[in-house]
CSV table of C-alpha atoms (C1' of nucleotides) in Angstrom, one decimal:
chain,number,residue,atom,x,y,z
M,219,MET,CA,5.5,1.4,4.3
M,220,PRO,CA,3.3,3.1,1.8
M,221,GLU,CA,-0.3,2.4,2.8
M,222,GLY,CA,-3.0,5.0,2.9
M,223,LEU,CA,-1.6,6.4,6.2
M,224,GLU,CA,1.8,7.1,4.7
M,225,ALA,CA,0.1,8.7,1.7
M,226,GLU,CA,-1.8,10.9,4.1
M,227,ILE,CA,1.4,11.9,5.9
M,228,TRP,CA,3.1,12.7,2.6
M,229,ARG,CA,0.0,14.5,1.4
M,230,ALA,CA,0.1,16.8,4.4
M,231,ALA,CA,3.8,17.5,4.0
M,232,ILE,CA,3.5,18.3,0.3
M,233,GLU,CA,0.7,20.7,1.1
M,234,VAL,CA,3.3,23.4,1.9
M,235,THR,CA,3.9,23.7,-1.8
M,236,VAL,CA,0.4,25.0,-2.6
M,237,GLY,CA,0.7,28.3,-4.3
M,238,ARG,CA,4.1,27.6,-5.7
M,239,THR,CA,5.0,27.2,-9.4
M,240,ILE,CA,7.0,24.2,-10.7
M,241,ILE,CA,9.9,25.8,-12.4
M,242,ASP,CA,11.8,22.7,-13.2
M,243,ALA,CA,11.2,18.9,-13.2
M,244,TRP,CA,13.1,15.7,-13.7
M,245,VAL,CA,11.7,12.2,-13.8
M,246,ASP,CA,12.9,8.7,-14.3
M,247,GLU,CA,11.1,8.1,-17.6
M,248,ARG,CA,10.7,4.4,-16.8
M,249,VAL,CA,8.1,5.2,-14.1
M,250,ALA,CA,6.3,8.2,-15.6
M,251,PRO,CA,4.3,8.9,-18.7
M,252,PRO,CA,6.2,10.2,-21.8
M,253,GLY,CA,6.7,13.9,-21.8
M,254,PHE,CA,5.9,14.2,-18.1
M,255,ALA,CA,8.7,16.6,-17.2
M,256,ALA,CA,7.8,19.1,-19.9
M,257,ALA,CA,4.1,18.7,-19.1
M,258,VAL,CA,4.5,19.9,-15.5
M,259,ARG,CA,6.9,22.7,-16.0
M,260,ASP,CA,5.4,26.1,-15.2
M,261,LEU,CA,2.3,24.6,-13.5
M,262,ARG,CA,1.1,26.2,-10.3
M,263,ILE,CA,0.3,23.9,-7.5
M,264,THR,CA,-3.3,24.5,-6.2
M,265,ALA,CA,-4.0,21.7,-3.8
M,266,VAL,CA,-2.7,18.4,-2.5
M,267,ARG,CA,-5.2,15.5,-2.0
M,268,ARG,CA,-5.1,11.8,-1.3
M,269,ALA,CA,-7.2,9.1,-2.9
M,270,GLY,CA,-6.6,5.8,-1.2
M,271,LYS,CA,-2.8,5.2,-1.4
M,272,VAL,CA,-2.3,7.8,-4.1
M,273,VAL,CA,-1.2,11.4,-3.5
M,274,LEU,CA,-2.7,13.9,-5.9
M,275,VAL,CA,-0.9,17.2,-6.6
M,276,ASP,CA,-3.5,19.4,-8.3
M,277,THR,CA,-2.3,22.2,-10.5
M,278,ASP,CA,-3.7,24.8,-12.9
M,279,GLY,CA,-3.1,22.1,-15.5
M,280,PRO,CA,-3.1,18.3,-15.0
M,281,THR,CA,-3.1,16.6,-11.7
M,282,ILE,CA,0.1,14.7,-10.7
M,283,GLY,CA,-0.4,11.3,-9.2
M,284,LEU,CA,2.2,9.7,-6.9
M,285,HIS,CA,1.8,6.0,-6.5
M,286,PHE,CA,4.3,4.6,-3.9
M,287,GLY,CA,4.4,0.9,-4.5
M,288,MET,CA,6.2,-0.9,-1.8
M,289,THR,CA,9.2,1.4,-1.2
M,290,GLY,CA,8.4,4.8,-2.6
M,291,ARG,CA,8.9,7.7,-0.3
M,292,VAL,CA,8.8,11.5,-0.4
M,293,VAL,CA,11.1,14.3,0.7
M,294,VAL,CA,9.7,17.8,0.8
M,295,ASP,CA,12.0,20.8,0.8
M,296,GLY,CA,14.9,18.6,1.8
M,297,SER,CA,13.3,17.0,4.8
M,298,ALA,CA,11.6,13.6,5.1
M,299,PRO,CA,8.2,13.4,6.8
M,300,ILE,CA,8.9,9.7,7.3
M,301,GLU,CA,12.5,9.0,8.1
M,302,ARG,CA,12.6,5.2,7.9
M,303,LEU,CA,10.6,2.8,5.9
M,304,SER,CA,10.2,-0.7,7.3
M,305,TYR,CA,11.0,-3.4,4.7
M,306,ALA,CA,12.9,-0.8,2.6
M,307,SER,CA,16.5,0.3,2.6
M,308,ASP,CA,17.6,2.8,5.3
M,309,ARG,CA,19.9,4.3,2.7
M,310,ASP,CA,18.8,7.2,0.5
M,311,ASP,CA,20.6,6.6,-2.8
M,312,ALA,CA,20.3,9.4,-5.3
M,313,GLY,CA,20.2,6.7,-8.0
M,314,TRP,CA,16.8,5.8,-6.6
M,315,ASN,CA,15.3,9.2,-7.3
M,316,ARG,CA,12.3,8.9,-9.6
M,317,LEU,CA,10.9,12.5,-9.6
M,318,LEU,CA,12.3,15.9,-8.7
M,319,LEU,CA,10.1,19.0,-8.7
M,320,TRP,CA,11.7,22.4,-8.1
M,321,THR,CA,9.7,25.5,-7.1
M,322,GLY,CA,12.8,27.6,-6.3
M,323,PRO,CA,16.5,27.9,-7.2
M,324,SER,CA,18.1,24.8,-8.6
M,325,ASP,CA,20.9,25.0,-5.9
M,326,GLN,CA,18.2,24.4,-3.3
M,327,PRO,CA,16.7,21.0,-2.6
M,328,PRO,CA,13.7,20.2,-4.8
M,329,ALA,CA,10.3,21.0,-3.3
M,330,VAL,CA,9.3,17.4,-3.9
M,331,ARG,CA,11.6,14.4,-4.3
M,332,PHE,CA,10.1,11.0,-4.9
M,333,ASN,CA,12.6,8.2,-4.2
M,334,ASP,CA,12.0,4.5,-4.7
M,335,PRO,CA,14.7,1.8,-4.6
M,336,ARG,CA,12.4,-0.8,-6.0
M,337,ARG,CA,10.5,0.5,-9.0
M,338,PHE,CA,7.0,-0.6,-8.1
M,339,GLY,CA,6.0,3.0,-7.5
M,340,HIS,CA,5.1,5.2,-10.4
M,341,ILE,CA,4.0,8.7,-11.4
M,342,SER,CA,1.0,9.6,-13.4
M,343,LEU,CA,-0.9,12.6,-14.9
M,344,ASP,CA,-4.6,12.8,-14.3
M,345,PRO,CA,-4.7,9.3,-12.8
M,346,ASP,CA,-7.9,7.3,-13.3
M,347,LEU,CA,-9.4,6.9,-9.8
M,348,SER,CA,-12.6,5.4,-11.0
M,349,GLY,CA,-11.6,2.0,-9.7
M,350,LEU,CA,-11.2,3.1,-6.1
M,351,GLY,CA,-13.7,2.2,-3.4
M,352,ARG,CA,-14.7,4.3,-0.4
M,353,ASP,CA,-11.8,5.7,1.5
M,354,MET,CA,-10.7,3.8,4.6
M,355,PHE,CA,-11.6,6.8,6.9
M,356,VAL,CA,-15.0,7.3,5.3
M,357,ILE,CA,-16.6,3.9,4.5
M,358,THR,CA,-19.6,3.0,6.6
M,359,PRO,CA,-20.6,-0.3,8.1
M,360,SER,CA,-23.5,-0.7,5.7
M,361,GLU,CA,-21.3,0.0,2.7
M,362,LEU,CA,-18.7,-2.5,3.8
M,363,ARG,CA,-21.5,-5.0,4.7
M,364,ALA,CA,-23.0,-4.7,1.2
M,365,VAL,CA,-19.8,-5.8,-0.4
M,366,LEU,CA,-18.7,-8.5,2.2
M,367,ALA,CA,-22.1,-10.2,1.9
M,368,ARG,CA,-21.4,-10.9,-1.8
M,369,ARG,CA,-17.9,-12.1,-1.4
M,370,ARG,CA,-16.6,-15.6,-0.8
M,371,ALA,CA,-13.0,-14.5,-0.6
M,372,SER,CA,-11.4,-14.0,2.8
M,373,VAL,CA,-12.4,-10.9,4.7
M,374,LYS,CA,-8.8,-9.8,4.7
M,375,ALA,CA,-8.6,-10.1,0.9
M,376,VAL,CA,-11.7,-8.0,0.6
M,377,LEU,CA,-10.3,-5.3,2.9
M,378,LEU,CA,-7.2,-5.2,0.8
M,379,ASP,CA,-9.2,-4.8,-2.4
M,380,GLN,CA,-8.8,-1.1,-3.3
M,381,HIS,CA,-12.1,-1.3,-5.2
M,382,VAL,CA,-13.7,-1.8,-1.8
M,383,VAL,CA,-11.7,0.1,0.8
M,384,ALA,CA,-9.3,2.6,-0.7
M,385,GLY,CA,-6.1,3.1,1.3
M,386,LEU,CA,-6.1,0.1,3.5
M,387,GLY,CA,-2.9,-2.0,3.2
M,388,ASN,CA,-1.5,-5.2,4.6
M,389,LEU,CA,-0.3,-4.0,8.0
M,390,CYS,CA,-3.4,-1.9,8.7
M,391,ALA,CA,-5.7,-4.8,7.6
M,392,ASP,CA,-4.1,-7.1,10.1
M,393,GLU,CA,-4.2,-4.4,12.7
M,394,VAL,CA,-7.9,-3.7,12.4
M,395,LEU,CA,-8.8,-7.4,12.2
M,396,TRP,CA,-6.9,-7.9,15.5
M,397,TRP,CA,-8.7,-5.1,17.2
M,398,ALA,CA,-12.0,-6.3,15.8
M,399,GLY,CA,-11.4,-9.9,16.9
M,400,ILE,CA,-12.0,-11.3,13.4
M,401,ALA,CA,-9.8,-14.0,11.9
M,402,PRO,CA,-8.4,-12.9,8.5
M,403,HIS,CA,-9.3,-16.1,6.7
M,404,ARG,CA,-13.0,-15.9,7.4
M,405,ALA,CA,-15.0,-15.7,4.3
M,406,GLY,CA,-16.4,-12.3,3.6
M,407,ASP,CA,-20.0,-13.5,3.4
M,408,ASP,CA,-19.6,-15.2,6.7
M,409,VAL,CA,-18.9,-12.0,8.6
M,410,THR,CA,-22.0,-10.8,10.3
M,411,ALA,CA,-23.5,-7.3,10.2
M,412,GLU,CA,-22.5,-6.8,13.8
M,413,GLU,CA,-19.0,-7.9,13.2
M,414,THR,CA,-18.9,-5.5,10.2
M,415,ARG,CA,-20.0,-2.7,12.4
M,416,ARG,CA,-17.3,-3.5,14.9
M,417,LEU,CA,-14.7,-3.7,12.1
M,418,VAL,CA,-15.5,-0.3,10.7
M,419,THR,CA,-15.7,1.3,14.1
M,420,VAL,CA,-12.3,-0.2,15.0
M,421,MET,CA,-10.9,0.8,11.6
M,422,ARG,CA,-11.7,4.5,12.0
M,423,ARG,CA,-10.4,4.6,15.5
M,424,ARG,CA,-7.2,2.7,15.0
M,425,LEU,CA,-6.3,4.3,11.7
M,426,ARG,CA,-6.7,7.7,13.4
M,427,VAL,CA,-4.4,6.6,16.3
M,428,MET,CA,-1.8,5.1,13.9
M,429,LEU,CA,-1.8,8.2,11.7
M,430,ARG,CA,-1.1,10.4,14.7
M,431,ARG,CA,1.7,8.0,15.8
M,432,GLY,CA,3.4,8.1,12.4
M,433,GLY,CA,1.8,5.4,10.1
M,434,SER,CA,1.0,1.8,9.5
M,435,THR,CA,4.0,0.4,11.4
M,436,THR,CA,2.8,1.9,14.7
M,437,GLY,CA,0.1,-0.6,15.6
M,438,VAL,CA,0.3,-3.6,17.9
M,439,ILE,CA,1.0,-5.9,14.9
M,440,ASP,CA,4.0,-3.9,13.9
M,441,PRO,CA,6.9,-5.2,11.7
M,442,ARG,CA,8.8,-6.6,14.7
M,443,VAL,CA,5.8,-8.5,16.0
M,444,ARG,CA,5.2,-9.8,12.4
M,445,ALA,CA,8.8,-11.0,12.2
M,446,GLU,CA,9.2,-12.5,15.6
M,447,LEU,CA,5.6,-13.5,16.7
M,448,PRO,CA,6.3,-12.8,20.3
M,449,GLY,CA,2.7,-13.6,21.3
M,450,CYS,CA,-0.6,-11.8,21.3
M,451,PRO,CA,-0.1,-8.2,22.6
M,452,ARG,CA,-3.1,-8.7,24.8
M,453,ASP,CA,-2.0,-11.8,26.8
M,454,GLY,CA,0.7,-13.7,25.0
M,455,ALA,CA,-1.5,-16.2,23.3
M,456,PRO,CA,0.1,-17.7,20.2
M,457,LEU,CA,0.1,-15.5,17.1
M,458,ARG,CA,0.1,-17.3,13.7
M,459,ARG,CA,1.5,-16.3,10.4
M,460,SER,CA,0.1,-17.5,7.1
M,461,ARG,CA,-0.6,-16.6,3.5
M,462,ILE,CA,-4.0,-15.0,2.9
M,463,GLY,CA,-5.0,-13.2,-0.2
M,464,GLY,CA,-1.5,-13.5,-1.5
M,465,ARG,CA,-0.1,-11.5,1.5
M,466,THR,CA,1.4,-12.4,4.8
M,467,ALA,CA,-1.3,-12.4,7.5
M,468,VAL,CA,-0.5,-12.3,11.2
M,469,TRP,CA,-3.3,-12.9,13.7
M,470,CYS,CA,-4.1,-14.2,17.2
M,471,THR,CA,-5.4,-17.8,17.3
M,472,ALA,CA,-7.1,-17.1,20.6
M,473,HIS,CA,-8.9,-13.8,20.2
M,474,GLN,CA,-9.6,-13.7,16.4
M,475,ARG,CA,-12.5,-15.9,15.4
E,158,DC,C1',22.2,-18.3,-1.4
E,159,DG,C1',17.0,-18.5,-0.7
E,160,DG,C1',13.4,-16.3,0.9
E,161,DC,C1',11.0,-12.4,2.2
E,162,DA,C1',9.1,-7.5,1.9
E,163,DT,C1',3.7,-1.8,3.6
E,164,DG,C1',1.6,-3.0,-3.7
E,165,DT,C1',-0.6,-3.5,-8.2
E,166,DT,C1',-1.4,-5.8,-12.6
E,167,DT,C1',-1.9,-9.8,-15.4
E,168,DC,C1',-3.0,-14.5,-16.4
E,169,DG,C1',-5.5,-18.7,-16.2
E,170,DC,C1',-9.1,-21.2,-14.1
E,171,DC,C1',-13.5,-21.8,-12.8
P,221,DA,C1',-18.9,-12.2,-16.9
P,222,DG,C1',-16.7,-11.8,-13.1
P,223,DG,C1',-14.5,-13.5,-8.9
P,224,DC,C1',-10.5,-15.7,-7.2
P,225,DG,C1',-5.7,-17.3,-6.4
P,226,DA,C1',-1.1,-17.4,-8.2
P,227,DA,C1',2.5,-15.4,-10.6
P,228,DA,C1',5.0,-11.5,-12.2
P,229,DC,C1',7.1,-7.2,-11.7
P,230,DA,C1',12.3,-4.9,-9.5
P,231,DT,C1',15.4,-4.5,-5.9
P,232,DG,C1',17.4,-4.6,-1.2
P,233,DC,C1',18.1,-7.0,2.9
P,234,DC,C1',18.6,-10.7,6.4
DNA sequence: CGGCATGTTTCGCC
DNA sequence: AGGCGAAACATGCC
């Protein structure tokens, strides 16, 4: 489920490690830069931030970037801030561990454990964030409008473009489009200024609600609804599923125009 | 077995 | 040049 909301949940969880020193580290070298483990040993963690879908662990040396891909997840001090990941395995196989950071005795659980069955996630040092657009909680209607007006791609593809809205993922994009009453396949430059205002207003409000509820699977267009298309949560009107911007889109044929 | 999955990068085509 | 869609990546699950 890693979208920006999950990154934010993990960011907040990892924040308990601020002030601690990394005394030992292990990584799966296939998903980390060469020399990573040695580079982070003895670093003191000074802050934990989020940039879009990336969690940033600041230290008195380089910043560690955690990119979750489709199935990456984090366990902090032995407990998981998010227990179950939709579309990922319910198991927690040690063979899927990609990063372990210890800030205490090695017989204790690592302070940070990054686990990822599929290897789309990766770990970085001083990640380049220059390509990220405005954060999904921060972008303004006029900022989004300026981009949409120049794009012929679908509004949903633009929302998913991390150069435009950093942190928004497939589930949250469908969710906010549903609340805004905008069909995902509409061309970006066809979305009006008023619709854009509505979209941004809805985005802030719904993301806040979903964050409080536990992440991107807690909206009305949740994974079960996506799989079963039981009908529009508002009144049972037919939901439709199609491929937009290379991803599965689910929307209401009656209320999203 | 075939198809699908919360993401990003790369490739080829305008 | 840059935008866009499709494919590729790796793996588990239904």
